[in-house]
C-alpha positions as YAML, in Angstrom:
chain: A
units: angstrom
residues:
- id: 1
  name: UNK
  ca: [-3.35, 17.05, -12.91]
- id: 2
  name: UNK
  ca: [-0.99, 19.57, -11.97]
- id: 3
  name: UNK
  ca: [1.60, 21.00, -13.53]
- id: 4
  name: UNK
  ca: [4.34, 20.55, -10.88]
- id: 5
  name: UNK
  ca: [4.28, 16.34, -11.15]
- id: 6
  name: UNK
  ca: [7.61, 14.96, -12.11]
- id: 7
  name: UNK
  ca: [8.85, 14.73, -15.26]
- id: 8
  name: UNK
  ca: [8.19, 11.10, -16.91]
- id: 9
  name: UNK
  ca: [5.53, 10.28, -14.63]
- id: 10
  name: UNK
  ca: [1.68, 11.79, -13.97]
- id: 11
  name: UNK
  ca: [2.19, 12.30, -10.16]
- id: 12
  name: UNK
  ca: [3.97, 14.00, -7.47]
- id: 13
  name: UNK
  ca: [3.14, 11.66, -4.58]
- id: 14
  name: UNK
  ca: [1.72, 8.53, -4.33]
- id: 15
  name: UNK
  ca: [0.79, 5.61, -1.97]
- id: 16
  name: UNK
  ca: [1.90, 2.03, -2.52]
- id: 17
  name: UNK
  ca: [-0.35, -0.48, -0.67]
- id: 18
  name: UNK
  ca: [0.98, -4.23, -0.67]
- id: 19
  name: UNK
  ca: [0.00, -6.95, 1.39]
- id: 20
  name: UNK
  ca: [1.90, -8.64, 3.80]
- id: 21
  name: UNK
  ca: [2.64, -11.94, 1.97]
- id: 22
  name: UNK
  ca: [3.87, -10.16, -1.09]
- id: 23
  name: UNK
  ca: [6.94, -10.34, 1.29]
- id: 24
  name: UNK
  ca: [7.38, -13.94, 1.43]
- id: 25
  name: UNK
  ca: [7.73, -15.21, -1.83]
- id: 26
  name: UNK
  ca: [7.53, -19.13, -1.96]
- id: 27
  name: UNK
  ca: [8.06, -19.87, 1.41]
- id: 28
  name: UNK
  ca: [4.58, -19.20, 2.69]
- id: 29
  name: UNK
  ca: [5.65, -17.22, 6.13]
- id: 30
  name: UNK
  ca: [7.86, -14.91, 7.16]
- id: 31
  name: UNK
  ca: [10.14, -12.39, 5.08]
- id: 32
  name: UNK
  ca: [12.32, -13.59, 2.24]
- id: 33
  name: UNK
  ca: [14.94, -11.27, 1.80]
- id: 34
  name: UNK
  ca: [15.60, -11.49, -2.40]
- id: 35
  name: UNK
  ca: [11.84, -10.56, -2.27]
- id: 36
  name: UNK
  ca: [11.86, -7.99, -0.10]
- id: 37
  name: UNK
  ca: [14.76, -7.05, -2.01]
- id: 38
  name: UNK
  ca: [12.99, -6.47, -5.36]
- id: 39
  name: UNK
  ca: [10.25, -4.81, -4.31]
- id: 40
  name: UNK
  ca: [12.77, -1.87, -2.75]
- id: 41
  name: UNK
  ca: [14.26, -1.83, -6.12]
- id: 42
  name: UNK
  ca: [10.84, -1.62, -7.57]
- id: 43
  name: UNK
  ca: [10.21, 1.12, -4.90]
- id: 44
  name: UNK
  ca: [13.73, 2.97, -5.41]
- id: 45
  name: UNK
  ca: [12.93, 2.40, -9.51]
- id: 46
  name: UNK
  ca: [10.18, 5.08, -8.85]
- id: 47
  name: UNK
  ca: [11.60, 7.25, -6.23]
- id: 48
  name: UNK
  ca: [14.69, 7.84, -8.92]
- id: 49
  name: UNK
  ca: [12.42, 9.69, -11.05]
- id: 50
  name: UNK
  ca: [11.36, 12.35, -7.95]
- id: 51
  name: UNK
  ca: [7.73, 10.94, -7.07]
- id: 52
  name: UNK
  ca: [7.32, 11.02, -3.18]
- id: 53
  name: UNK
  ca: [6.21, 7.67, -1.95]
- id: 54
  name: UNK
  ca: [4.09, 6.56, 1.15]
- id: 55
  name: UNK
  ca: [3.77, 2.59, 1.62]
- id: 56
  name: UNK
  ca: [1.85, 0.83, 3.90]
- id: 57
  name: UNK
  ca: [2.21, -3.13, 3.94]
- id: 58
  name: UNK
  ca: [-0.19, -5.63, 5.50]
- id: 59
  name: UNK
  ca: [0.89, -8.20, 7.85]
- id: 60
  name: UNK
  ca: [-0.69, -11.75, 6.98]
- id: 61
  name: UNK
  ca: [2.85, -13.23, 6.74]
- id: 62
  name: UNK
  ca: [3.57, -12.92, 10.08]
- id: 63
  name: UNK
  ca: [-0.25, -12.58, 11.77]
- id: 64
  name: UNK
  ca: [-3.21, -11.75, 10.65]
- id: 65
  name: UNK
  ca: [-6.19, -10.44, 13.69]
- id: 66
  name: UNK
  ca: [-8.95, -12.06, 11.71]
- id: 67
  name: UNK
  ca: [-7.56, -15.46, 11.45]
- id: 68
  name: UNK
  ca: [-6.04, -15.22, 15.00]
- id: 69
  name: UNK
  ca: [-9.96, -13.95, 16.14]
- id: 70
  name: UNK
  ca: [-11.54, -16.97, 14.14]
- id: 71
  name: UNK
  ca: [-9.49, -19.28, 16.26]
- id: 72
  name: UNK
  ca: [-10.60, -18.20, 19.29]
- id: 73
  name: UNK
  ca: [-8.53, -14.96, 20.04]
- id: 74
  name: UNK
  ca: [-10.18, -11.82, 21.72]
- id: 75
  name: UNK
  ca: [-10.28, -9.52, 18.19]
- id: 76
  name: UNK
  ca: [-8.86, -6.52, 19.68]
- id: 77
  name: UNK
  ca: [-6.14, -8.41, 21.12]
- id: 78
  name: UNK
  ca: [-5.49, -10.34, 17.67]
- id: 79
  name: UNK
  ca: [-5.48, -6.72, 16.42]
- id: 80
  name: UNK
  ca: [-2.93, -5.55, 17.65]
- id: 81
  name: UNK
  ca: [-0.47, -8.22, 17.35]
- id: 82
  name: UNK
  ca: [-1.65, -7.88, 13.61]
- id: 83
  name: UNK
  ca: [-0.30, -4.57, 13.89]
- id: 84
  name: UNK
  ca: [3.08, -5.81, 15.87]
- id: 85
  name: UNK
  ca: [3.28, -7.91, 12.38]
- id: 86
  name: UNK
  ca: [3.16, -4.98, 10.15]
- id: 87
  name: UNK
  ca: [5.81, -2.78, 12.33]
- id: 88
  name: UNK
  ca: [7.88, -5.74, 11.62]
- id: 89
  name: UNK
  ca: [7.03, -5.86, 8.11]
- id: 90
  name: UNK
  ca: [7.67, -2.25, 7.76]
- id: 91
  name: UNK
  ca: [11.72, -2.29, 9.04]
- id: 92
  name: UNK
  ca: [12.30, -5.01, 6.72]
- id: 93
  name: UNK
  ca: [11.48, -2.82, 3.73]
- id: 94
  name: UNK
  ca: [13.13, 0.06, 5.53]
- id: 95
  name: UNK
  ca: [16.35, -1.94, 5.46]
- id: 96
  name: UNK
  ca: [16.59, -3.07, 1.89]
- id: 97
  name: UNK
  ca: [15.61, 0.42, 0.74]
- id: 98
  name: UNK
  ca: [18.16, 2.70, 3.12]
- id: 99
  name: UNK
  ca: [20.70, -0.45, 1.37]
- id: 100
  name: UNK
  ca: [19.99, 0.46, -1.75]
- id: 101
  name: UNK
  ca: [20.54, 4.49, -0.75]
- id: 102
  name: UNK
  ca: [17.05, 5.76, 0.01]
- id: 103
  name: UNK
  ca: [16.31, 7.32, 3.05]
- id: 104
  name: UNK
  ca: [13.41, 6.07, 4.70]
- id: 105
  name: UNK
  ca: [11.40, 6.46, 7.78]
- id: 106
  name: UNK
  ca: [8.54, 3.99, 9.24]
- id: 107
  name: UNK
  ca: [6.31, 5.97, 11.60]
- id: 108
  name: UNK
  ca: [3.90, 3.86, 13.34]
- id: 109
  name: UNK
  ca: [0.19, 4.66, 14.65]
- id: 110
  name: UNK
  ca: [1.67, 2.94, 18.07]
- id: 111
  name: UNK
  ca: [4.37, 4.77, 19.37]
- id: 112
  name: UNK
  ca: [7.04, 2.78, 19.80]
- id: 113
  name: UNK
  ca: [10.01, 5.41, 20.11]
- id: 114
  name: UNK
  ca: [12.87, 3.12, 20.47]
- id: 115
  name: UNK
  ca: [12.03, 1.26, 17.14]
- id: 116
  name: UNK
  ca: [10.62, 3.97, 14.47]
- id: 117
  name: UNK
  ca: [8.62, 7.36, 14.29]
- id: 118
  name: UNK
  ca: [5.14, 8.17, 16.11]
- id: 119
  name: UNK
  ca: [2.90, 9.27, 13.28]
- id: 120
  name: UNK
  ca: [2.63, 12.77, 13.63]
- id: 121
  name: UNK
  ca: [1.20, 13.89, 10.64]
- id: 122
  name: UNK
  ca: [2.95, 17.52, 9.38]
- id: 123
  name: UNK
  ca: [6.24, 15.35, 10.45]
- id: 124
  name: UNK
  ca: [5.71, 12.74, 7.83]
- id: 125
  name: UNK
  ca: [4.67, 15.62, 5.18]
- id: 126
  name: UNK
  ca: [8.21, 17.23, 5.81]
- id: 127
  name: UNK
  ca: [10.09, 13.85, 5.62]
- id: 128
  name: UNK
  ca: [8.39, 13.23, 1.73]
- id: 129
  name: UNK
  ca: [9.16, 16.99, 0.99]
- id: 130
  name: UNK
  ca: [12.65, 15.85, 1.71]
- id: 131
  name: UNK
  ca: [11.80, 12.80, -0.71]
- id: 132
  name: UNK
  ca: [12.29, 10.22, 2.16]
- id: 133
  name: UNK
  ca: [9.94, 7.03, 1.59]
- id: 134
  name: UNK
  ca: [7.47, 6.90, 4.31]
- id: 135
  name: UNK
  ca: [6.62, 3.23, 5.27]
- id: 136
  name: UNK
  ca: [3.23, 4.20, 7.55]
- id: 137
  name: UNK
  ca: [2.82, 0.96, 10.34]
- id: 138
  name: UNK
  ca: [0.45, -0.42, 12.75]
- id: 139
  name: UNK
  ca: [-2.67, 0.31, 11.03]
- id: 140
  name: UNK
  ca: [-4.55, 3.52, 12.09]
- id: 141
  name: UNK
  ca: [-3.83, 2.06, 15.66]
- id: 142
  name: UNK
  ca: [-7.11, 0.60, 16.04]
- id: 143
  name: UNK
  ca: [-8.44, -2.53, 16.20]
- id: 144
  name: UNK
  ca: [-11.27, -3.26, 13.97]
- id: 145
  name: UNK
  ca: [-9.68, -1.70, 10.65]
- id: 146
  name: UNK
  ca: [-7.58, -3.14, 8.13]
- id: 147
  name: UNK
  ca: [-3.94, -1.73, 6.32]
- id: 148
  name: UNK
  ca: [-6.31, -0.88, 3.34]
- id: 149
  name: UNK
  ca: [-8.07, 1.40, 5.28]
- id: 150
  name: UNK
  ca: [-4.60, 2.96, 6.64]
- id: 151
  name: UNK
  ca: [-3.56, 3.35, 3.40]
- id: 152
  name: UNK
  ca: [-6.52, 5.19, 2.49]
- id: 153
  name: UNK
  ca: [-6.67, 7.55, 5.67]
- id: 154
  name: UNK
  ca: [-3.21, 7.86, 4.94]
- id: 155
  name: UNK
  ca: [-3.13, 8.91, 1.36]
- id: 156
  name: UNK
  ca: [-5.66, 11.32, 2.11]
- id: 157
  name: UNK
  ca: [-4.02, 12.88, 5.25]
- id: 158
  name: UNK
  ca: [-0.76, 12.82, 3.03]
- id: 159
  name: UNK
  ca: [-2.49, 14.62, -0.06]
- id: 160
  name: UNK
  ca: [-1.61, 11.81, -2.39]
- id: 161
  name: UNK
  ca: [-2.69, 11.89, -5.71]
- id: 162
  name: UNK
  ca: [-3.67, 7.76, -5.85]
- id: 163
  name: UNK
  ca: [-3.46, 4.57, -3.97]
- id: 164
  name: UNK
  ca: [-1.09, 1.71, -6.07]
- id: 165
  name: UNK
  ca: [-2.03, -1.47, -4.96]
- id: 166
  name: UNK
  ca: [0.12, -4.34, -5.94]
- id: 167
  name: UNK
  ca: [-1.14, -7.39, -6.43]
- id: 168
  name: UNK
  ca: [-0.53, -10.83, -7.77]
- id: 169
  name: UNK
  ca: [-3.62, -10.34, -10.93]
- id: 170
  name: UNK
  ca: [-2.58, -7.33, -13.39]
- id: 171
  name: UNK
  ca: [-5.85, -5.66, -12.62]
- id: 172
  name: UNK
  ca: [-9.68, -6.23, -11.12]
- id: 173
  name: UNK
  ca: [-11.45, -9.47, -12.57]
- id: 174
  name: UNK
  ca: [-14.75, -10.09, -12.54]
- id: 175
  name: UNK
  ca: [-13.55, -13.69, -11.21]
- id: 176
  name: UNK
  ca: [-10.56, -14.73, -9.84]
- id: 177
  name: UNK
  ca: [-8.43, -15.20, -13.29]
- id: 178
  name: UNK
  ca: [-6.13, -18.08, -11.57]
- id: 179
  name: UNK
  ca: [-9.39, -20.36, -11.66]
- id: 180
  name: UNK
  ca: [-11.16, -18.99, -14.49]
- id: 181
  name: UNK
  ca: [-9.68, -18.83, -17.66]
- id: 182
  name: UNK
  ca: [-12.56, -16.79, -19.05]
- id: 183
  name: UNK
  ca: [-12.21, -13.95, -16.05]
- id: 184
  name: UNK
  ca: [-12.75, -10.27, -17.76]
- id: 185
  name: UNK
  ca: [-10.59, -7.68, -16.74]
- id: 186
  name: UNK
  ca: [-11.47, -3.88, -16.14]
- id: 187
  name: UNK
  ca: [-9.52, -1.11, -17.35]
- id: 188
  name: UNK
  ca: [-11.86, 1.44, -15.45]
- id: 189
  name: UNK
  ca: [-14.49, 0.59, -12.70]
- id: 190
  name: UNK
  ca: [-16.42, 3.10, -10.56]
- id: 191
  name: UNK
  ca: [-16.05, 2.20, -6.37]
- id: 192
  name: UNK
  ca: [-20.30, 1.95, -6.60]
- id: 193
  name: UNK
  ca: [-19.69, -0.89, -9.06]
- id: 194
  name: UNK
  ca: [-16.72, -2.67, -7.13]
- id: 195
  name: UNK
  ca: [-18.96, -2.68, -3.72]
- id: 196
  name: UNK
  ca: [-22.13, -3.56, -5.77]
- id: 197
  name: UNK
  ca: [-20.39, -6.44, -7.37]
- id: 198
  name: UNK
  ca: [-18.67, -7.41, -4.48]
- id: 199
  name: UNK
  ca: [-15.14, -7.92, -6.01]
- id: 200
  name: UNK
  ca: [-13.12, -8.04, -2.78]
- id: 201
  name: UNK
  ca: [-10.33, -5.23, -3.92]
- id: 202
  name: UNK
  ca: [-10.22, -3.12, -0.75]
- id: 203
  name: UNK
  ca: [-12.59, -3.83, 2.29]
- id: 204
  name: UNK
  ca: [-15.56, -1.22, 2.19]
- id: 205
  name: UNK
  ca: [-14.42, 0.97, 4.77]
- id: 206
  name: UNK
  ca: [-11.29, 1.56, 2.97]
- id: 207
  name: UNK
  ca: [-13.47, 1.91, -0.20]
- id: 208
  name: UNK
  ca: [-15.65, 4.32, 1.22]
- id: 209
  name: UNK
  ca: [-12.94, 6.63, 2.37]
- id: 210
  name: UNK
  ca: [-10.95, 6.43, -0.61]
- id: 211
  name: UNK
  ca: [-14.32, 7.03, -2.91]
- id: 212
  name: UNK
  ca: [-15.14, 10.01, -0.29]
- id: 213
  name: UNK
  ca: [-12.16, 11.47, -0.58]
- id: 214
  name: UNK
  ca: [-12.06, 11.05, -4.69]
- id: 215
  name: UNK
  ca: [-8.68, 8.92, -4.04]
- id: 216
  name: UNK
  ca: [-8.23, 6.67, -7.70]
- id: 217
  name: UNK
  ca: [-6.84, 3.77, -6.87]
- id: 218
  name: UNK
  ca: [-4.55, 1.78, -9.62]
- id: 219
  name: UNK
  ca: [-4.46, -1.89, -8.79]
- id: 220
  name: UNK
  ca: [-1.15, -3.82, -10.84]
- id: 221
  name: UNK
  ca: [0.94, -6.85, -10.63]
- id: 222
  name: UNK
  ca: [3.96, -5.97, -8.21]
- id: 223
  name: UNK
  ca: [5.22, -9.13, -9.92]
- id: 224
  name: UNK
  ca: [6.08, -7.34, -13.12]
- id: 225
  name: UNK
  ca: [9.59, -6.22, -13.10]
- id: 226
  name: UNK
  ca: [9.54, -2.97, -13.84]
- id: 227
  name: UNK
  ca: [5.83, -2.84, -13.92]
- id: 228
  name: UNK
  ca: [5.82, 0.10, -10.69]
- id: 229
  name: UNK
  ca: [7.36, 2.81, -12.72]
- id: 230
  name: UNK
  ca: [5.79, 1.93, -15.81]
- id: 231
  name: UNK
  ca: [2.15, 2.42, -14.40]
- id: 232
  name: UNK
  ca: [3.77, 5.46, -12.96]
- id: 233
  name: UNK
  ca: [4.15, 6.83, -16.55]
- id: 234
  name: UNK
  ca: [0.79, 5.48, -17.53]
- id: 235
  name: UNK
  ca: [2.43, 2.27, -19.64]
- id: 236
  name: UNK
  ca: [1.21, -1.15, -18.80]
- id: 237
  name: UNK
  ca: [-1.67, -3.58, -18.20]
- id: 238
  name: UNK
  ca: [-3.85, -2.12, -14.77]
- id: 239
  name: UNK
  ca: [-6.90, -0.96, -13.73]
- id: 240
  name: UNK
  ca: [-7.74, 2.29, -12.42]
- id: 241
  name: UNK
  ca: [-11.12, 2.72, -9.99]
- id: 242
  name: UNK
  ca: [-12.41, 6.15, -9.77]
- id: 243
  name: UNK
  ca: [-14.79, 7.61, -7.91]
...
């Protein structure tokens, strides 16, 4: 690693990939504010100690293109107003973070100059030198891929140093731990073994870039208060796939 990463933490600049329903808490659609509310202070938590942050967030809790296709929709069409979903997503977070004092900027793959940022990509490298979170929306723009493979093209275009995923699980199972008491988590897992094994993480263009690119990606519980910076600074239960 090196030696210019911020003091109290192993990296300079990350990503932070969360899905779009990590947004609604218990109400099953939508945005609910004291959520999206603790996940800025989870965000700001980190920012504090210097680490640049990227963030892209899905958009399931508003639409979702696959479901939306598998009812009939044109996919390209469902697409896109996936995309809409995660533009909206993506000023919701901007909001609670600028009111807790962080600057932020969302620059979307669709230009949509009136709302947030075209993604321009030596623009959004200035905004993090200037330690401004960048919330990256609508995809890459196309139809076809998901926000996991955003946030891979965009951690790579952005030079990040890993992908932080947070999810509900502490970690990659072997089985989905809710229904199987006896699930085994990994601390380390290669992205051969998680395509091989089939263990749903990241779809596998998103893998392939990420392993191409020799992105790690940590996978945590963003239900862990606190749990953000503490993988940050290496502490905590996670697991870490490497290429």
């Amino acid at each position: 690693m090196a030696d210019d990463t911020t003091p109290g933490t192993k990296f300079k600049r990350v990503m932070l990939k969360i899905s779009g329903e990590a947004l609604m808490g218990d109400q099953g659609f939508g945005l609910h504010p004291p959520t999206v509310e603790r996940i800025a202070q989870e965000v700001k938590s980190v920012h504090d100690l210097g680490v640049e942050i990227c963030m892209v967030i899905g958009g399931g809790n508003i639409f979702r293109g696959l479901q939306g296709s598998a009812q009939g929709m044109e996919r390209t069409t469902a697409d896109y107003m996936g995309m809409l979903a995660t533009v909206m997503n993506a000023l919701g977070m901007q909001s609670a973070l600028e009111g807790l004092g962080v600057f932020t900027r969302v620059i979307s793959a669709i230009p949509m100059d009136q709302v947030c940022e075209p993604y321009i990509r030596r623009r959004a490298v200035r905004h993090l030198e200037k330690k401004r979170v960048c919330i990256f929306a609508a995809g890459t723009g196309n139809p076809y891929f998901t926000t996991d493979t955003a946030a891979a093209l965009r951690a790579s275009e952005m030079a990040c140093e890993a992908i932080f995923m947070g999810k509900q699980v502490d970690g990659i199972y072997d089985s989905d731990p809710k229904q199987n008491a006896d699930a085994k988590r990994f601390d380390r897992i290669s992205y051969d073994d998680v395509l091989q094994k089939n263990l749903k993480v990241m779809d596998a263009a998103a893998i392939a870039l990420a392993r191409d690119n020799k992105m790690p990606l940590i996978v945590f519980s963003l239900d862990e208060p606190g749990g953000f910076r503490g993988i940050l600074a290496g502490k905590g239960t996670y697991t870490t796939v490497h290429a």
